[in-house]
Every structure is written in C-alpha cells, then in structure tokens.
C-alpha cells in the first residue's frame, strides 16, 4: 500500500454509509477522489419486501445520489418521479404507504428479477452502480438476510413500517439486527476493506445505519484489523440530527444525543472523529479520552458543501497515525 | 333458466374474448346488458413473464377497457401512462421491447405478488375487475399454464416476441397451444358457461385468441354441450382484420382470410354467426351450409358503436333456436 501523506494521495477509500446523510457525503468523496477510488459499503438492515419486490432504501439512495438521479429536495427517491404504479396498487387494495415512485419501481423490479434468477445482491448492486454511471463502487455489507427490528411501545416492528409507515412515532426501547449472527460480509465489502487506505464512517445514524453492518462479525473484525486509519463523522450538530430520527432514538434508548456518545458507539474502531465546529465540549471530551478529533463545519448542504467536507475529512485522515489503542481493542 | 325472447331479456351472457377486438365488444355488451350480466372468459395464451412479472395482455386490455382506463387511441395500455420504470429497466440493460407503462406495471406487480402468495389467476382477475369497478366479470379460461407458440421462418417463437418484439414479421407455418392438453378450465369459466343464456365468440383472432381457449378440452366440451345458443362475430370485414395480423396469419397458414373460413374454425360449436353487411358471399355460403347468419355493420368504432353492435347481436341471438346440428356435433 502506497504511503498517504496528503488528502490528494488517497486511491482507495471505503465509506460505511446508510441512506440520505451517507449518500450526501459519498457524493462529496466521489467528487474529491479520483474516479473509482471510492467504495461505499451500504447498510441493508432497512431492506424490505413490498409486493414481493426487494427494496433496498439505503442502496437506492446511494445509487440515485451518485448518479445524479436523486430528488434533491427530499434526499431520497428519483427526481420528477411519478406514482402511477403505486396509485394502481392502492386502487387494487394493496397497502401503499411506502412512497415508491415509477422510476424507483424500475430498479426494484430489475433487482428482484435478478435475485430470483440467482444473482447476489452484491453482483446486482455493483452492476446497477455501473449501469447508472455512478463512477463509484457501491456494495452491500452482506448478501445475507439482515433486518433491523425495533421493540416499541406498539411491540416489535420492522424498520420501514416504523420509519415510514408510522413516521418514527412508536417509542423504541430496543433494537435487534435480525440475521446478523449468521450473516457473512459480502466478498466485495471484504475486498474493499482489505484494499482500503482509509475507512470512513459516514454521518449516518449509528444505531440504524452503521451498527447493523458492524453487527456482521466478519465485517466488524475486518474494520478493526485494517492497518488503514478509520475516521468517523458525527451525524449530530449541537445534539440534533440534520435529518432523521437519530436524536430522539438515542434518547428513547437512554443514550445522550451527543457527538461524543456517537463516537462511543464506535469504541475500539476509530483513529479519528470529526465533530461540528460548534460542538467544542464533545471535541474536548473525546480528545481527553485519547481520540484524534477534528472540528469543522459538518453541515453539507449541496454537493459542493459535501465535497468541501470530504476534502477536509481526507486532509484530517492523511495526518492521522492509526492509534495503538484501536489496534489492541 | 328463464326464457329469452328478446335482446332485453338476457341476464347472463358469456363472451369468449381476446384483447383489443374482444375488449371493444365486451364494452358494448357491458353497456347493453344489466350490471353483472356479462362474464368475459379471457384468453391467456398470450401471457408472458417480463422481469419475473406475469403480464396477461388480453386480461389487461379487458380490465382497462371495461374500467375506462384504456388508451383508446391504441386500444391497449392505460391512458396517459408513462414509461419511467421501463426507461430505468432499459438503463439497467434489461430488454425493453414490450411497452409496459408505469400504471400497467402496478397491475403486473400486484398480480405477480398475489400469484406468488398462492392465489389463482382467476381469483386475482375477478378481484381486479371488481376493484377496477368494471361491473363485468372477467375470468381467465384456465388457471393452468397455456402458451401460444408459433413455428416461423425464424424457428419456434413465443407469442409476445413474435407479436410485439418482431411486429408479426416472421412468417408462421404452425401454431401450438402449449399446455392446453393438461390445462383444466377455470372453475369460474365453467360456472359462467353453465349459467349462460348466450355464448358469444368475440370478433377476436380465432387462431390466437379463441382457439387457445377451445384447446382446453373441458372448456370446449362445456361450450359444445350448453343448451344456450352460441353466436360468433366475424373479426374480418371484406377479408381484412380491423386490427391485428389475422388476415396475413390465415394466409400464412394456408387458410382463406374470409368470414366463412373464420366460422369454419368454430364448426360444431355455433348456432349463429354475424358477418359484416358487405360480406354477402360469406353470408350466403354459411347459410347454404345450414348456419343462421346475421349481416350487420360489425365495425364498432367507439363505445357507442360497440353498444349498437352488441344490441344487434343480442337481438339476433334472441331469435335463434339452438341448432340440432351443433348438438350432435
């Protein structure tokens, strides 16, 4: 592996990412890095079957964002998409609370068809990324079944019925990553980690996006053992998530909704952590605990802001020496 | 069974129908008859799987026409439909010659989902007709697999690749209704025939739409044995089909492209036959052969024209005495 001494030297970066926030910083890295240098390992804990079709919301958001098909206003779905198919499904009496657009259905139909033909989710996702001209590798954390389940005041729920169907309403007391024990990391994810000069944990929801992936033991071990530096980016600014239910979910689960609590979720895996410039207390606490911390404006806004953040993260990472603490964890 | 003495008396009419022409006269009967009096038995020989989804072109055209969703200009597909899903499938490298619209995909997704859940095509079709508010019963001829195959100068082909993919280009030398020997008629089709006061053979392609259904022995026997009169309507005017490849297909197969040749395909099943007012030679030849023949304007045009034709066919049928010839056939 070549020496990486400055941000411009990175030739293979792995990003562990969930949906919207993960896709935004992925776009930033894709702009900041040479073509093909970025591999995004995507969470599949949010996956769900609708009408027998496999929907992979995090992979889809990555594909749409990195191919510039994304509906930028809402952060997910395809721009200018219509819902004619969903309207017909509703007319036919099918549940229609998941907002699947027509272009969106094209991808789900294709994926489900290929899965039924025996192709793996990895093969399918890699091909979709190529066909969509994302110039970025996108691979699922695992080809095996892995599903985030939430124990709520309305009982155990699947992720999408809680997240979309109930708009995160039911209070969560417990999370379970069903299938994680038996799941093997995808070969593509393992190869990317093996070749990585840098691993970045995207500013995604740690509980719902990153930890389902780390619950796959083989993947977690590979991240823990890689000689490449591992850097996390906080998804919280002043204790609030830019998007999504993270702050409330952490509180529901008895966790502090702070950047340092997020970093704590990744204990033993990080060489460095990026917090928002305003979160000085978090930075100080994490430094005291022995972690390298960079403070910067982590609010991305559009693609330019994401690229700016990606470049600053790369700069920070280039200066890191992988910590001995992490190696011995 | 009540006595039927005039067109207004029919309370249960069965129409054997294919796609466009069948759906047009079905709409006419639906307008002419009391709500629920019409049951359309639909051809499934044209069915095909696309991307793992079951597409039933004849059933779909019937559903769309009878629910007034149809694209009336082209006679098939949903009005004002878009092709966003198909565009994505094409982007992903999938074959995309079958023009499946977005609203259309909604129906195919729902049907395929229900089939995978173990429901029969009959149950699914009956429910779709109800949900779409067609006020007409639509049932497949069979729930079993039945596929029209064509031996052409390019070898054996499935129906849709020949009809849509190759625009009926390859010359046909032989037809086969694959699966017909083992197929059982649907219970709903048998019940409808059993209760029918009149059976009508729609002006559909006999070779591609009606005969695949009659190739199911149980269905053919039920039609042959019903005490209700059976009336066919010619799909040809002056030896030309209003729509579709019938005339050329008959010629390719060494048949005369005439109304009397079409009636000949249904020998032993008909009490009466309807030909276009201009086809006097056909009318004369069929009468000489002992069949009751009605001559009328069989060009339907829009729904009003279809209703006019349906009323005239009902009037003709009400005056028919089921022929002994047919009973002994």
PDB file of C-alpha atoms in Angstrom, chain A residues 256 258-260 275-288 295:
ATOM      1  CA  UNK A 256     -27.101  11.018  25.253  1.00  0.00           C
ATOM      2  CA  UNK A 258     -24.265  13.990  21.507  1.00  0.00           C
ATOM      3  CA  UNK A 259     -21.384  13.572  19.116  1.00  0.00           C
ATOM      4  CA  UNK A 260     -19.276  12.030  21.850  1.00  0.00           C
ATOM      5  CA  UNK A 275     -17.371  16.834  15.047  1.00  0.00           C
ATOM      6  CA  UNK A 276     -19.078  20.081  14.153  1.00  0.00           C
ATOM      7  CA  UNK A 277     -17.082  23.230  14.843  1.00  0.00           C
ATOM      8  CA  UNK A 278     -19.706  24.324  17.355  1.00  0.00           C
ATOM      9  CA  UNK A 279     -19.515  21.137  19.424  1.00  0.00           C
ATOM     10  CA  UNK A 280     -16.429  22.122  21.408  1.00  0.00           C
ATOM     11  CA  UNK A 281     -17.402  20.189  24.535  1.00  0.00           C
ATOM     12  CA  UNK A 282     -17.663  16.986  22.541  1.00  0.00           C
ATOM     13  CA  UNK A 283     -14.306  17.609  20.898  1.00  0.00           C
ATOM     14  CA  UNK A 284     -12.673  18.235  24.253  1.00  0.00           C
ATOM     15  CA  UNK A 285     -14.184  15.164  25.903  1.00  0.00           C
ATOM     16  CA  UNK A 286     -13.162  12.902  23.044  1.00  0.00           C
ATOM     17  CA  UNK A 287      -9.616  14.279  22.981  1.00  0.00           C
ATOM     18  CA  UNK A 288      -9.351  13.690  26.712  1.00  0.00           C
ATOM     19  CA  UNK A 295     -13.650  20.209  14.336  1.00  0.00           C
TER      20      UNK A 295
END
